[in-house]
Amino acid sequence: MKIICLMITVFCIVPTVFCVRCYQCASSQDNKGEDNCGAYRKFNKESHIAVECFSDESNMPGSFCMKLTQQGPKGFIWDGRWRQVVRRCASVAETGVTGVCNWGVYENGVYWEECYCSSDECNSSSTITSSLTLIFCTIPLLFSMYKIM
């Protein structure tokens, strides 16, 4: 039973790891007056196409998605703060895990938040969601390991 559950888990993880599709954009590349990457407004998924992270279209190959948000302490745009968003594929998270967000403040006062996730198109929202497939596939494995079934 454990082998079957392990195989199911592996089959659920492999597509997530090797075929993840992420949005990629950077608000620093937006034309003046535009907000295509969602720095000030909600990110519009219809105006972007997610790319496979190991394809030639990807700016950076990787096995999961990343969203980096930076906000300055002072500024001149809308709410008085400068903001920048970067969405892309990633290969290494500083913490080594996905499904989490890390944050901090640089020495110059710029706030940053870096979020990692491993399901398709998961870097489109302001919150990171876990892969439901992975969660549902690991439940039988946990049951079998603890002989709950």
PDB file of C-alpha atoms in Angstrom:
ATOM      1  CA  MET A   1       0.000   0.000   0.000  1.00  0.00           C
ATOM      2  CA  LYS A   2       2.832   2.406   0.849  1.00  0.00           C
ATOM      3  CA  ILE A   3       4.426   1.836  -2.561  1.00  0.00           C
ATOM      4  CA  ILE A   4       1.157   2.599  -4.351  1.00  0.00           C
ATOM      5  CA  CYS A   5       0.667   5.792  -2.334  1.00  0.00           C
ATOM      6  CA  LEU A   6       4.265   6.803  -2.972  1.00  0.00           C
ATOM      7  CA  MET A   7       3.829   6.241  -6.715  1.00  0.00           C
ATOM      8  CA  ILE A   8       0.630   8.320  -6.746  1.00  0.00           C
ATOM      9  CA  THR A   9       2.424  11.120  -4.897  1.00  0.00           C
ATOM     10  CA  VAL A  10       5.355  11.004  -7.328  1.00  0.00           C
ATOM     11  CA  PHE A  11       2.996  11.149 -10.335  1.00  0.00           C
ATOM     12  CA  CYS A  12       1.268  14.173  -8.800  1.00  0.00           C
ATOM     13  CA  ILE A  13       4.541  15.959  -8.056  1.00  0.00           C
ATOM     14  CA  VAL A  14       6.255  15.323 -11.412  1.00  0.00           C
ATOM     15  CA  PRO A  15       3.807  17.343 -13.555  1.00  0.00           C
ATOM     16  CA  THR A  16       3.873  20.146 -10.991  1.00  0.00           C
ATOM     17  CA  VAL A  17       7.664  20.281 -10.944  1.00  0.00           C
ATOM     18  CA  PHE A  18       8.485  19.809 -14.601  1.00  0.00           C
ATOM     19  CA  CYS A  19       5.577  21.505 -16.363  1.00  0.00           C
ATOM     20  CA  VAL A  20       4.708  24.486 -14.204  1.00  0.00           C
ATOM     21  CA  ARG A  21       3.410  27.509 -16.097  1.00  0.00           C
ATOM     22  CA  CYS A  22       4.009  30.982 -14.688  1.00  0.00           C
ATOM     23  CA  TYR A  23       3.217  34.536 -15.654  1.00  0.00           C
ATOM     24  CA  GLN A  24       6.207  36.689 -16.422  1.00  0.00           C
ATOM     25  CA  CYS A  25       6.278  40.453 -16.443  1.00  0.00           C
ATOM     26  CA  ALA A  26       8.011  43.320 -14.697  1.00  0.00           C
ATOM     27  CA  SER A  27       6.453  46.674 -13.950  1.00  0.00           C
ATOM     28  CA  SER A  28       9.843  48.256 -14.695  1.00  0.00           C
ATOM     29  CA  GLN A  29       9.253  47.288 -18.343  1.00  0.00           C
ATOM     30  CA  ASP A  30       5.807  48.929 -18.536  1.00  0.00           C
ATOM     31  CA  ASN A  31       5.399  52.007 -20.695  1.00  0.00           C
ATOM     32  CA  LYS A  32       4.849  55.292 -18.869  1.00  0.00           C
ATOM     33  CA  GLY A  33       1.348  55.427 -17.403  1.00  0.00           C
ATOM     34  CA  GLU A  34       0.713  51.686 -17.821  1.00  0.00           C
ATOM     35  CA  ASP A  35       0.387  49.062 -15.084  1.00  0.00           C
ATOM     36  CA  ASN A  36       0.515  45.731 -16.901  1.00  0.00           C
ATOM     37  CA  CYS A  37       2.164  43.723 -14.129  1.00  0.00           C
ATOM     38  CA  GLY A  38      -0.204  44.693 -11.318  1.00  0.00           C
ATOM     39  CA  ALA A  39       1.874  47.056  -9.227  1.00  0.00           C
ATOM     40  CA  TYR A  40      -1.048  49.406  -8.489  1.00  0.00           C
ATOM     41  CA  ARG A  41      -4.100  47.569  -9.822  1.00  0.00           C
ATOM     42  CA  LYS A  42      -5.260  43.958  -9.805  1.00  0.00           C
ATOM     43  CA  PHE A  43      -3.212  41.769 -12.166  1.00  0.00           C
ATOM     44  CA  ASN A  44      -5.164  41.085 -15.378  1.00  0.00           C
ATOM     45  CA  LYS A  45      -4.653  37.423 -16.316  1.00  0.00           C
ATOM     46  CA  GLU A  46      -6.476  37.888 -19.624  1.00  0.00           C
ATOM     47  CA  SER A  47      -3.821  40.274 -20.930  1.00  0.00           C
ATOM     48  CA  HIS A  48      -0.948  37.842 -20.179  1.00  0.00           C
ATOM     49  CA  ILE A  49      -0.137  34.317 -21.258  1.00  0.00           C
ATOM     50  CA  ALA A  50       1.576  32.032 -18.763  1.00  0.00           C
ATOM     51  CA  VAL A  51       4.699  30.336 -20.128  1.00  0.00           C
ATOM     52  CA  GLU A  52       6.155  26.939 -19.323  1.00  0.00           C
ATOM     53  CA  CYS A  53       9.192  27.476 -17.168  1.00  0.00           C
ATOM     54  CA  PHE A  54      11.474  25.163 -19.152  1.00  0.00           C
ATOM     55  CA  SER A  55      10.479  26.518 -22.563  1.00  0.00           C
ATOM     56  CA  ASP A  56      12.366  29.004 -24.715  1.00  0.00           C
ATOM     57  CA  GLU A  57       9.716  31.636 -23.898  1.00  0.00           C
ATOM     58  CA  SER A  58      10.704  31.718 -20.236  1.00  0.00           C
ATOM     59  CA  ASN A  59      13.075  34.501 -19.213  1.00  0.00           C
ATOM     60  CA  MET A  60      14.427  32.255 -16.462  1.00  0.00           C
ATOM     61  CA  PRO A  61      14.043  28.470 -16.345  1.00  0.00           C
ATOM     62  CA  GLY A  62      12.760  26.964 -13.139  1.00  0.00           C
ATOM     63  CA  SER A  63      10.466  24.529 -11.406  1.00  0.00           C
ATOM     64  CA  PHE A  64       8.150  27.003  -9.657  1.00  0.00           C
ATOM     65  CA  CYS A  65       6.761  30.532  -9.868  1.00  0.00           C
ATOM     66  CA  MET A  66       7.794  33.685  -8.078  1.00  0.00           C
ATOM     67  CA  LYS A  67       6.287  37.093  -7.421  1.00  0.00           C
ATOM     68  CA  LEU A  68       8.466  39.895  -6.082  1.00  0.00           C
ATOM     69  CA  THR A  69       6.870  43.109  -4.840  1.00  0.00           C
ATOM     70  CA  GLN A  70       8.906  46.169  -3.855  1.00  0.00           C
ATOM     71  CA  GLN A  71       7.541  49.393  -2.422  1.00  0.00           C
ATOM     72  CA  GLY A  72       9.456  52.537  -1.643  1.00  0.00           C
ATOM     73  CA  PRO A  73       8.952  54.558   1.536  1.00  0.00           C
ATOM     74  CA  LYS A  74       8.302  57.777  -0.407  1.00  0.00           C
ATOM     75  CA  GLY A  75       7.325  58.532  -3.938  1.00  0.00           C
ATOM     76  CA  PHE A  76       5.197  60.379  -6.364  1.00  0.00           C
ATOM     77  CA  ILE A  77       2.748  57.850  -7.795  1.00  0.00           C
ATOM     78  CA  TRP A  78      -0.976  57.553  -6.837  1.00  0.00           C
ATOM     79  CA  ASP A  79      -0.714  56.751  -3.128  1.00  0.00           C
ATOM     80  CA  GLY A  80       2.604  58.505  -2.654  1.00  0.00           C
ATOM     81  CA  ARG A  81       4.695  55.339  -2.839  1.00  0.00           C
ATOM     82  CA  TRP A  82       6.732  53.829  -5.633  1.00  0.00           C
ATOM     83  CA  ARG A  83       5.888  50.172  -6.348  1.00  0.00           C
ATOM     84  CA  GLN A  84       7.346  47.511  -8.566  1.00  0.00           C
ATOM     85  CA  VAL A  85       6.206  43.939  -9.258  1.00  0.00           C
ATOM     86  CA  VAL A  86       8.122  41.134 -10.975  1.00  0.00           C
ATOM     87  CA  ARG A  87       6.440  37.847 -11.903  1.00  0.00           C
ATOM     88  CA  ARG A  88       8.520  35.005 -13.331  1.00  0.00           C
ATOM     89  CA  CYS A  89       9.705  31.428 -13.094  1.00  0.00           C
ATOM     90  CA  ALA A  90      12.253  30.641 -10.411  1.00  0.00           C
ATOM     91  CA  SER A  91      14.659  27.817  -9.757  1.00  0.00           C
ATOM     92  CA  VAL A  92      15.851  28.455  -6.213  1.00  0.00           C
ATOM     93  CA  ALA A  93      14.007  29.964  -3.275  1.00  0.00           C
ATOM     94  CA  GLU A  94      16.109  31.456  -0.499  1.00  0.00           C
ATOM     95  CA  THR A  95      14.235  29.373   2.045  1.00  0.00           C
ATOM     96  CA  GLY A  96      14.246  26.269  -0.121  1.00  0.00           C
ATOM     97  CA  VAL A  97      10.461  25.879   0.098  1.00  0.00           C
ATOM     98  CA  THR A  98       7.511  27.031  -1.970  1.00  0.00           C
ATOM     99  CA  GLY A  99       4.056  28.124  -0.916  1.00  0.00           C
ATOM    100  CA  VAL A 100       5.482  30.792   1.363  1.00  0.00           C
ATOM    101  CA  CYS A 101       6.244  34.485   1.276  1.00  0.00           C
ATOM    102  CA  ASN A 102       9.304  36.159   2.736  1.00  0.00           C
ATOM    103  CA  TRP A 103       9.545  39.875   3.375  1.00  0.00           C
ATOM    104  CA  GLY A 104      11.903  42.499   4.681  1.00  0.00           C
ATOM    105  CA  VAL A 105      13.196  46.027   4.316  1.00  0.00           C
ATOM    106  CA  TYR A 106      16.346  47.011   2.442  1.00  0.00           C
ATOM    107  CA  GLU A 107      18.775  49.512   3.991  1.00  0.00           C
ATOM    108  CA  ASN A 108      17.353  52.279   1.771  1.00  0.00           C
ATOM    109  CA  GLY A 109      13.859  51.758   3.272  1.00  0.00           C
ATOM    110  CA  VAL A 110      12.353  49.833   0.350  1.00  0.00           C
ATOM    111  CA  TYR A 111       9.961  47.112   1.543  1.00  0.00           C
ATOM    112  CA  TRP A 112      10.152  43.810  -0.357  1.00  0.00           C
ATOM    113  CA  GLU A 113       8.034  40.673  -0.419  1.00  0.00           C
ATOM    114  CA  GLU A 114       8.994  37.541  -2.335  1.00  0.00           C
ATOM    115  CA  CYS A 115       6.435  34.737  -2.776  1.00  0.00           C
ATOM    116  CA  TYR A 116       7.033  31.278  -4.242  1.00  0.00           C
ATOM    117  CA  CYS A 117       4.492  28.707  -5.421  1.00  0.00           C
ATOM    118  CA  SER A 118       4.506  25.524  -7.471  1.00  0.00           C
ATOM    119  CA  SER A 119       1.172  25.244  -9.278  1.00  0.00           C
ATOM    120  CA  ASP A 120       0.268  26.534 -12.733  1.00  0.00           C
ATOM    121  CA  GLU A 121      -0.300  30.302 -12.980  1.00  0.00           C
ATOM    122  CA  CYS A 122      -0.083  30.678  -9.199  1.00  0.00           C
ATOM    123  CA  ASN A 123       1.899  33.936  -9.353  1.00  0.00           C
ATOM    124  CA  SER A 124      -1.101  35.860 -10.676  1.00  0.00           C
ATOM    125  CA  SER A 125      -2.688  36.762  -7.351  1.00  0.00           C
ATOM    126  CA  SER A 126      -1.677  38.668  -4.286  1.00  0.00           C
ATOM    127  CA  THR A 127      -1.794  35.451  -2.238  1.00  0.00           C
ATOM    128  CA  ILE A 128       0.025  32.207  -2.859  1.00  0.00           C
ATOM    129  CA  THR A 129      -1.985  28.989  -3.030  1.00  0.00           C
ATOM    130  CA  SER A 130      -0.715  25.449  -2.627  1.00  0.00           C
ATOM    131  CA  SER A 131      -1.161  22.791  -5.268  1.00  0.00           C
ATOM    132  CA  LEU A 132      -4.460  21.028  -4.545  1.00  0.00           C
ATOM    133  CA  THR A 133      -3.342  18.027  -6.586  1.00  0.00           C
ATOM    134  CA  LEU A 134      -0.278  17.612  -4.417  1.00  0.00           C
ATOM    135  CA  ILE A 135      -2.310  17.953  -1.232  1.00  0.00           C
ATOM    136  CA  PHE A 136      -4.888  15.361  -2.322  1.00  0.00           C
ATOM    137  CA  CYS A 137      -2.190  12.956  -3.476  1.00  0.00           C
ATOM    138  CA  THR A 138      -0.273  13.084  -0.202  1.00  0.00           C
ATOM    139  CA  ILE A 139      -3.325  12.414   1.990  1.00  0.00           C
ATOM    140  CA  PRO A 140      -3.413   8.641   1.176  1.00  0.00           C
ATOM    141  CA  LEU A 141       0.316   8.439   1.811  1.00  0.00           C
ATOM    142  CA  LEU A 142      -0.086  10.015   5.226  1.00  0.00           C
ATOM    143  CA  PHE A 143      -2.982   7.697   6.067  1.00  0.00           C
ATOM    144  CA  SER A 144      -0.963   4.644   5.095  1.00  0.00           C
ATOM    145  CA  MET A 145       2.116   5.767   7.000  1.00  0.00           C
ATOM    146  CA  TYR A 146       0.134   6.195  10.192  1.00  0.00           C
ATOM    147  CA  LYS A 147      -2.115   3.150   9.479  1.00  0.00           C
ATOM    148  CA  ILE A 148      -5.278   5.217   9.692  1.00  0.00           C
ATOM    149  CA  MET A 149      -6.942   3.617   6.651  1.00  0.00           C
TER     150      MET A 149
END
